[in-house]
Amino acid sequence: MLTLLVFLSLVYGLEGADVVLSCSLIEEGGGMGGMMGGSMFKRTPSTLVFRDLVGNENLSPELVTPYNPPETPDSDDLIFELMLSSIQIPNADLLLHADCNEQEVVCEISRYVPRGADLDSLPAHFIGSVQLDGGGISLTLVLQTLHSETTQSHTQPLVQSTLNLTLSQAGTLLTEVVFVVFSRVPSIVAPIGADVLLDCGFRQKDSVPGQEVALEWRLQHRGNGRKILDMKAREEETDMAPEQPPHVTLSEEKLIFQDSTPQKLICHCQRYYPLDVQVEWFSQAPSAEEPVSLTKESSLSSHRQHSDGTYSLSSYITLRPDEHPPGTVVTCRVSHAALETPSDVSLTTDKTEPRKAFWTVMLMLAISAVFLYQAFRGAEN
């Protein structure tokens, strides 16, 4: 699993606390798409700063580590500063306590182009995905850039080198959250036939005339799905790409454990349409008759949109040698509407490779013995 978190900083303020997440900017192209190769996505380290995320009257100032932007702004830095002026996120306090609860936060940001807009049009838009590993809260945020504060006329504005967007005087990209979709229970396990309450909500900064928000629920299983609830009719979609099945690859060709160190495995699903896709993980030990599901232990990236209208998504899982001995078959299974049957990709865990250090030491000892022998013979002569 790709773990992208790792520090939480709080600023004690009048209205709320600031949360700082270590994140990744996802861009199309420039990477290897798994063992089959090919261009996929590249990742650039970035920082996501929530301003006044939640109220925290009970926080002790002694326990707070203030976040401060770099003293010297750098055009290569990617710091997204998010304003939540009119949108409050339910249960956002879970992000504040994630570090204490030993929960990892998966955070990704990608460029978003609204329908009818151009890539270079302003304001620019981004989609941010924030998920607590192990459940608790899942967020999808639509970000819109803001004008940076006015600078003196003789001061050349700082432009971010990757995005070509003007930065604030502090070196951050000022944005506001204009739309958020959230779930406080992203995963539910229930007996067959039991009633289940699904949690999903959204909040919007402003309603835009002529644009409607459609709320649609779909039941999806192994690539086949149907709409079960539509609370508002949406505008007619423009022509999109026809159904395209996902190309599924694993990040590794084989998995060899080194000592007791866990290994991370990624399943890439590339270039599919329509959006709905299901990713499952299975493990089958050499002595087992049936595979065991590992899906609950996995996590998903956000859906990443390509310029041709197709999508890509990645699923991450962490495997441990004591739970997956040599000979265990690990399978990623992807279901999609364009696939008649699910697409499986598998690998088999292998034994730990012998340490090269042992042979290096033996070679050095042999060379030393020859050297001492020759030195001894020379002394006798």
Coordinates of C-alpha atoms in Angstrom, one line a residue:
M1 CA 0.0 0.0 0.0
L2 CA 1.3 3.4 -0.8
T3 CA 1.6 5.3 2.4
L4 CA 1.6 9.0 2.0
L5 CA 1.3 10.5 5.4
V6 CA 3.3 11.2 7.7
F7 CA 3.1 14.1 9.7
L8 CA 0.2 16.0 11.3
S9 CA 0.8 19.5 12.5
L10 CA -1.7 21.5 14.4
V11 CA -2.0 25.3 14.7
Y12 CA -4.0 26.5 17.7
G13 CA -6.2 29.3 16.4
L14 CA -9.5 31.1 17.1
E15 CA -11.6 29.2 14.6
G16 CA -10.0 25.8 14.2
A17 CA -6.9 23.8 13.7
D18 CA -4.7 23.5 10.6
V19 CA -3.8 20.0 9.4
V20 CA -0.8 19.3 7.2
L21 CA -0.6 16.1 5.2
S22 CA 2.3 14.7 3.2
C23 CA 0.8 14.0 -0.2
S24 CA 1.5 13.3 -3.9
L25 CA 0.7 15.2 -7.1
I26 CA -0.4 12.7 -9.7
E27 CA 0.4 13.6 -13.3
E28 CA -0.2 11.6 -16.5
G29 CA 2.8 10.1 -18.2
G30 CA 6.4 9.7 -17.1
G31 CA 6.2 6.4 -15.2
M32 CA 6.2 2.7 -15.7
G33 CA 2.8 1.1 -15.6
G34 CA 3.9 -2.2 -13.9
M35 CA 5.7 -5.2 -15.1
M36 CA 4.4 -4.8 -18.7
G37 CA 5.9 -1.3 -18.9
G38 CA 4.3 1.7 -20.6
S39 CA 3.6 5.2 -19.6
M40 CA 1.2 5.7 -16.7
F41 CA 1.4 8.3 -14.0
K42 CA 4.2 10.1 -12.2
R43 CA 4.2 11.2 -8.6
T44 CA 5.7 14.4 -7.2
P45 CA 5.9 14.9 -3.5
S46 CA 3.6 17.7 -2.3
T47 CA 2.1 19.1 0.9
L48 CA -1.6 19.6 1.6
V49 CA -2.5 22.2 4.2
F50 CA -6.1 22.5 5.6
R51 CA -6.7 25.9 7.1
D52 CA -9.1 26.0 10.1
L53 CA -10.3 22.4 9.5
V54 CA -12.2 21.9 12.8
G55 CA -12.7 23.7 16.0
N56 CA -10.4 22.5 18.8
E57 CA -11.1 24.5 22.0
N58 CA -9.8 21.6 24.1
L59 CA -6.4 21.4 22.5
S60 CA -3.5 22.4 24.8
P61 CA -1.2 24.9 23.2
E62 CA 1.8 23.0 24.7
L63 CA 0.8 20.0 22.5
V64 CA 0.6 22.0 19.3
T65 CA 3.3 22.0 16.7
P66 CA 2.8 25.1 14.5
Y67 CA 3.1 24.8 10.7
N68 CA 5.2 27.4 9.1
P69 CA 5.8 27.8 5.4
P70 CA 9.4 27.8 4.2
E71 CA 11.4 30.9 5.1
T72 CA 12.6 31.2 1.5
P73 CA 9.8 30.4 -1.0
D74 CA 10.9 27.9 -3.7
S75 CA 9.2 27.6 -7.1
D76 CA 9.8 23.9 -7.0
D77 CA 7.8 23.3 -3.8
L78 CA 4.3 22.0 -4.2
I79 CA 2.3 23.3 -1.2
F80 CA -1.5 23.4 -1.6
E81 CA -3.0 25.7 0.9
L82 CA -6.8 24.9 1.3
M83 CA -9.3 27.4 2.6
L84 CA -12.5 26.0 4.0
S85 CA -14.3 29.4 4.5
S86 CA -17.8 28.1 3.8
I87 CA -17.5 24.3 3.9
Q88 CA -17.1 22.3 7.0
I89 CA -16.2 18.6 6.8
P90 CA -18.0 16.2 9.2
N91 CA -15.7 14.1 11.5
A92 CA -12.7 16.0 10.4
D93 CA -11.3 15.6 13.9
L94 CA -10.4 12.0 12.9
L95 CA -7.5 13.5 10.8
L96 CA -6.2 15.3 13.8
H97 CA -6.0 12.1 15.8
A98 CA -4.8 9.8 13.0
D99 CA -1.1 10.0 14.1
C100 CA -2.0 9.2 17.8
N101 CA -4.2 6.3 16.6
E102 CA -1.4 4.9 14.4
Q103 CA -3.5 5.4 11.3
E104 CA -1.9 6.2 8.0
V105 CA -3.4 8.8 5.7
V106 CA -3.4 8.2 1.9
C107 CA -3.4 11.5 0.1
E108 CA -3.3 12.3 -3.6
I109 CA -3.9 15.4 -5.7
S110 CA -4.5 15.5 -9.5
R111 CA -5.4 18.1 -12.0
Y112 CA -9.1 18.4 -12.9
V113 CA -10.6 20.1 -16.0
P114 CA -14.3 20.9 -15.6
R115 CA -16.5 20.1 -18.6
G116 CA -16.3 22.8 -21.2
A117 CA -13.1 24.4 -19.8
D118 CA -9.6 24.4 -21.2
L119 CA -6.5 23.0 -19.4
D120 CA -4.9 26.4 -19.2
S121 CA -8.0 28.3 -18.2
L122 CA -8.2 30.1 -14.8
P123 CA -9.1 29.5 -12.1
A124 CA -7.3 26.1 -12.2
H125 CA -9.0 23.1 -10.5
F126 CA -7.7 20.0 -8.7
I127 CA -9.2 16.9 -7.2
G128 CA -7.8 15.8 -3.8
S129 CA -8.4 12.3 -2.3
V130 CA -7.8 11.8 1.4
Q131 CA -8.5 8.4 3.1
L132 CA -7.7 7.1 6.5
D133 CA -6.2 3.7 6.2
G134 CA -8.4 1.2 8.1
G135 CA -11.6 3.3 7.8
G136 CA -13.0 6.3 9.6
I137 CA -13.4 8.9 6.9
S138 CA -12.9 9.2 3.1
L139 CA -12.9 12.6 1.3
T140 CA -12.9 13.7 -2.3
L141 CA -12.3 17.4 -2.6
V142 CA -12.6 19.7 -5.6
L143 CA -10.1 22.6 -5.3
Q144 CA -10.2 25.9 -7.1
T145 CA -7.2 28.3 -7.2
L146 CA -7.5 31.7 -5.6
H147 CA -5.8 35.0 -6.6
S148 CA -2.6 35.3 -4.5
E149 CA -2.2 38.4 -2.3
T150 CA -1.2 41.6 -4.1
T151 CA 2.5 42.0 -4.4
Q152 CA 4.4 45.2 -5.0
S153 CA 4.6 46.3 -8.6
H154 CA 8.4 45.9 -8.8
T155 CA 8.2 42.3 -7.3
Q156 CA 8.2 39.5 -9.8
P157 CA 5.5 37.0 -8.8
L158 CA 6.8 33.5 -8.0
V159 CA 5.5 30.8 -10.5
Q160 CA 5.3 27.1 -9.5
S161 CA 7.7 25.3 -11.9
T162 CA 5.5 22.2 -12.4
L163 CA 2.1 23.7 -12.6
N164 CA 3.0 27.1 -14.1
L165 CA 0.6 28.8 -11.6
T166 CA 1.3 31.9 -9.5
L167 CA 2.2 31.3 -5.9
S168 CA 1.5 33.4 -2.8
Q169 CA 4.2 35.4 -1.2
A170 CA 4.7 32.5 1.2
G171 CA 5.3 30.1 -1.7
T172 CA 2.0 28.2 -1.4
L173 CA -0.7 27.6 -4.0
L174 CA -3.8 29.2 -2.6
T175 CA -7.0 27.2 -3.2
E176 CA -10.5 26.9 -1.8
V177 CA -12.6 23.8 -1.4
V178 CA -15.7 24.3 -3.6
F179 CA -17.1 20.8 -3.4
V180 CA -16.5 17.8 -1.1
V181 CA -17.9 14.3 -1.1
F182 CA -17.4 12.4 2.1
S183 CA -18.2 9.1 3.8
R184 CA -17.7 8.5 7.5
V185 CA -18.2 4.7 7.0
P186 CA -16.3 3.9 3.7
S187 CA -16.4 0.1 4.4
I188 CA -19.2 -2.0 5.8
V189 CA -19.5 -5.8 6.5
A190 CA -22.9 -7.2 7.0
P191 CA -24.7 -10.6 6.7
I192 CA -26.5 -11.4 3.4
G193 CA -30.0 -10.1 3.5
A194 CA -29.4 -7.7 6.4
D195 CA -30.3 -4.0 6.2
V196 CA -27.3 -1.7 5.8
L197 CA -27.2 2.1 6.3
L198 CA -24.7 3.6 3.8
D199 CA -23.1 6.9 4.7
C200 CA -22.3 9.4 1.9
G201 CA -22.7 13.1 1.8
F202 CA -21.6 16.2 -0.1
R203 CA -21.2 19.9 0.5
Q204 CA -20.9 22.7 -2.0
K205 CA -19.7 26.2 -1.6
D206 CA -22.0 27.9 -4.0
S207 CA -24.7 26.7 -6.4
V208 CA -23.9 27.7 -9.9
P209 CA -26.8 28.7 -12.2
G210 CA -27.3 26.2 -15.0
Q211 CA -25.3 23.5 -13.2
E212 CA -27.0 20.8 -11.2
V213 CA -25.6 18.3 -8.7
A214 CA -26.8 14.8 -9.3
L215 CA -26.9 12.2 -6.5
E216 CA -26.8 8.7 -7.9
W217 CA -26.4 5.3 -6.1
R218 CA -25.2 2.3 -8.0
L219 CA -25.0 -1.4 -7.1
Q220 CA -21.8 -2.7 -8.6
H221 CA -20.5 -6.3 -8.5
R222 CA -17.8 -7.8 -10.6
G223 CA -18.1 -5.2 -13.3
N224 CA -21.9 -5.4 -13.6
G225 CA -24.0 -2.8 -12.0
R226 CA -27.3 -0.9 -12.1
K227 CA -28.6 2.4 -10.8
I228 CA -30.7 2.0 -7.7
L229 CA -31.4 5.6 -6.8
D230 CA -31.3 8.9 -8.6
M231 CA -32.3 11.9 -6.6
K232 CA -31.9 14.5 -9.3
A233 CA -31.7 14.3 -13.0
R234 CA -28.3 15.4 -14.4
E235 CA -27.6 17.3 -17.6
E236 CA -27.1 15.3 -20.7
E237 CA -23.5 14.1 -21.0
T238 CA -21.4 15.0 -24.0
D239 CA -20.1 12.2 -26.1
M240 CA -17.6 10.1 -24.2
A241 CA -15.3 7.2 -25.0
P242 CA -17.0 3.9 -25.6
E243 CA -16.6 1.1 -23.1
Q244 CA -12.9 0.3 -22.6
P245 CA -11.7 -2.6 -20.4
P246 CA -9.0 -1.8 -17.9
H247 CA -5.4 -3.0 -18.5
V248 CA -4.4 -4.7 -15.2
T249 CA -0.8 -5.1 -14.1
L250 CA 1.1 -5.6 -10.8
S251 CA 4.0 -3.5 -9.7
E252 CA 6.2 -6.5 -9.2
E253 CA 6.9 -9.6 -11.3
K254 CA 7.8 -11.7 -8.2
L255 CA 7.8 -11.1 -4.5
I256 CA 10.8 -12.1 -2.4
F257 CA 10.7 -11.3 1.3
Q258 CA 13.9 -10.0 2.9
D259 CA 13.9 -11.3 6.5
S260 CA 10.6 -10.3 8.2
T261 CA 10.2 -7.0 6.4
P262 CA 6.7 -6.5 4.9
Q263 CA 6.4 -5.9 1.1
K264 CA 4.0 -3.5 -0.6
L265 CA 2.3 -4.6 -3.8
I266 CA 0.3 -2.4 -6.2
C267 CA -2.3 -3.4 -8.7
H268 CA -2.7 -0.9 -11.5
C269 CA -6.0 -0.6 -13.5
Q270 CA -5.4 1.6 -16.5
R271 CA -7.5 3.3 -19.2
Y272 CA -11.0 2.0 -18.4
Y273 CA -14.4 3.5 -19.1
P274 CA -17.0 3.9 -17.7
L275 CA -15.9 4.9 -14.2
D276 CA -17.1 2.0 -12.1
V277 CA -14.5 -0.6 -11.4
Q278 CA -14.0 -3.2 -8.6
V279 CA -10.7 -4.4 -7.3
E280 CA -10.3 -7.5 -5.1
W281 CA -7.3 -9.3 -3.6
F282 CA -6.9 -13.0 -2.8
S283 CA -4.2 -15.1 -1.3
Q284 CA -3.9 -18.9 -1.5
A285 CA -1.2 -20.7 0.5
P286 CA 0.4 -23.9 -1.0
S287 CA -1.5 -26.2 1.4
A288 CA -4.8 -24.3 1.1
E289 CA -7.7 -25.6 -1.1
E290 CA -9.4 -22.3 -1.4
P291 CA -8.1 -18.7 -1.7
V292 CA -8.6 -16.2 1.1
S293 CA -9.9 -12.7 0.5
L294 CA -7.5 -9.8 1.4
T295 CA -9.7 -7.0 0.1
K296 CA -10.4 -5.6 3.5
E297 CA -6.6 -5.1 4.0
S298 CA -6.2 -3.1 0.8
S299 CA -6.7 0.6 0.0
L300 CA -7.5 2.5 -3.2
S301 CA -6.2 5.6 -4.8
S302 CA -8.5 8.2 -6.3
H303 CA -9.8 7.7 -9.8
R304 CA -7.4 9.5 -12.2
Q305 CA -8.8 10.9 -15.4
H306 CA -6.9 10.8 -18.7
S307 CA -7.3 13.4 -21.4
D308 CA -9.3 10.9 -23.6
G309 CA -12.0 10.6 -20.9
T310 CA -10.8 7.2 -19.6
Y311 CA -9.8 6.5 -16.0
S312 CA -7.1 4.8 -14.0
L313 CA -6.9 3.6 -10.4
S314 CA -4.5 1.7 -8.2
S315 CA -5.0 -0.6 -5.3
Y316 CA -2.4 -1.1 -2.6
I317 CA -1.8 -4.0 -0.2
T318 CA 1.0 -4.8 2.4
L319 CA 2.1 -8.5 2.5
R320 CA 3.9 -10.1 5.5
P321 CA 6.2 -13.1 5.1
D322 CA 4.7 -14.9 8.2
E323 CA 1.2 -14.7 6.6
H324 CA 2.3 -15.5 3.0
P325 CA 5.0 -18.3 3.0
P326 CA 6.9 -19.2 -0.1
G327 CA 4.6 -20.7 -2.8
T328 CA 1.6 -18.5 -1.8
V329 CA -0.3 -17.2 -4.9
V330 CA -1.4 -13.6 -4.5
T331 CA -4.1 -12.4 -7.0
C332 CA -5.5 -9.0 -7.9
R333 CA -8.9 -9.4 -9.5
V334 CA -10.5 -6.5 -11.4
S335 CA -14.2 -6.4 -12.5
H336 CA -15.6 -3.9 -14.9
A337 CA -18.6 -3.5 -17.2
A338 CA -16.4 -3.9 -20.3
L339 CA -15.1 -7.3 -19.1
E340 CA -17.2 -10.4 -19.7
T341 CA -15.3 -12.1 -16.8
P342 CA -13.0 -10.6 -14.1
S343 CA -9.4 -10.0 -15.1
D344 CA -6.9 -11.7 -12.8
V345 CA -3.2 -11.0 -12.4
S346 CA -1.1 -13.1 -10.0
L347 CA 2.3 -13.7 -8.6
T348 CA 3.8 -16.3 -6.3
T349 CA 5.9 -15.5 -3.2
D350 CA 9.4 -16.9 -3.2
K351 CA 12.1 -17.8 -0.7
T352 CA 14.4 -15.2 0.7
E353 CA 17.4 -14.7 -1.5
P354 CA 20.7 -15.7 0.0
R355 CA 22.7 -12.8 1.4
K356 CA 25.5 -11.7 -0.9
A357 CA 27.3 -10.3 2.2
F358 CA 28.2 -13.9 3.3
W359 CA 30.0 -14.7 0.0
T360 CA 31.7 -11.3 0.1
V361 CA 33.1 -12.0 3.6
M362 CA 34.3 -15.5 2.5
L363 CA 36.0 -14.0 -0.6
M364 CA 37.8 -11.3 1.6
L365 CA 38.9 -14.0 4.0
A366 CA 40.3 -16.1 1.1
I367 CA 42.2 -13.1 -0.3
S368 CA 43.6 -12.2 3.2
A369 CA 44.8 -15.8 3.7
V370 CA 46.6 -15.8 0.4
F371 CA 48.2 -12.4 1.2
L372 CA 49.4 -13.6 4.6
Y373 CA 50.7 -16.8 3.2
Q374 CA 52.8 -14.9 0.6
A375 CA 54.0 -12.4 3.2
F376 CA 55.0 -15.3 5.4
R377 CA 57.0 -17.0 2.6
G378 CA 58.7 -13.7 1.8
A379 CA 59.8 -13.4 5.4
E380 CA 61.3 -16.9 5.3
N381 CA 63.3 -16.1 2.2

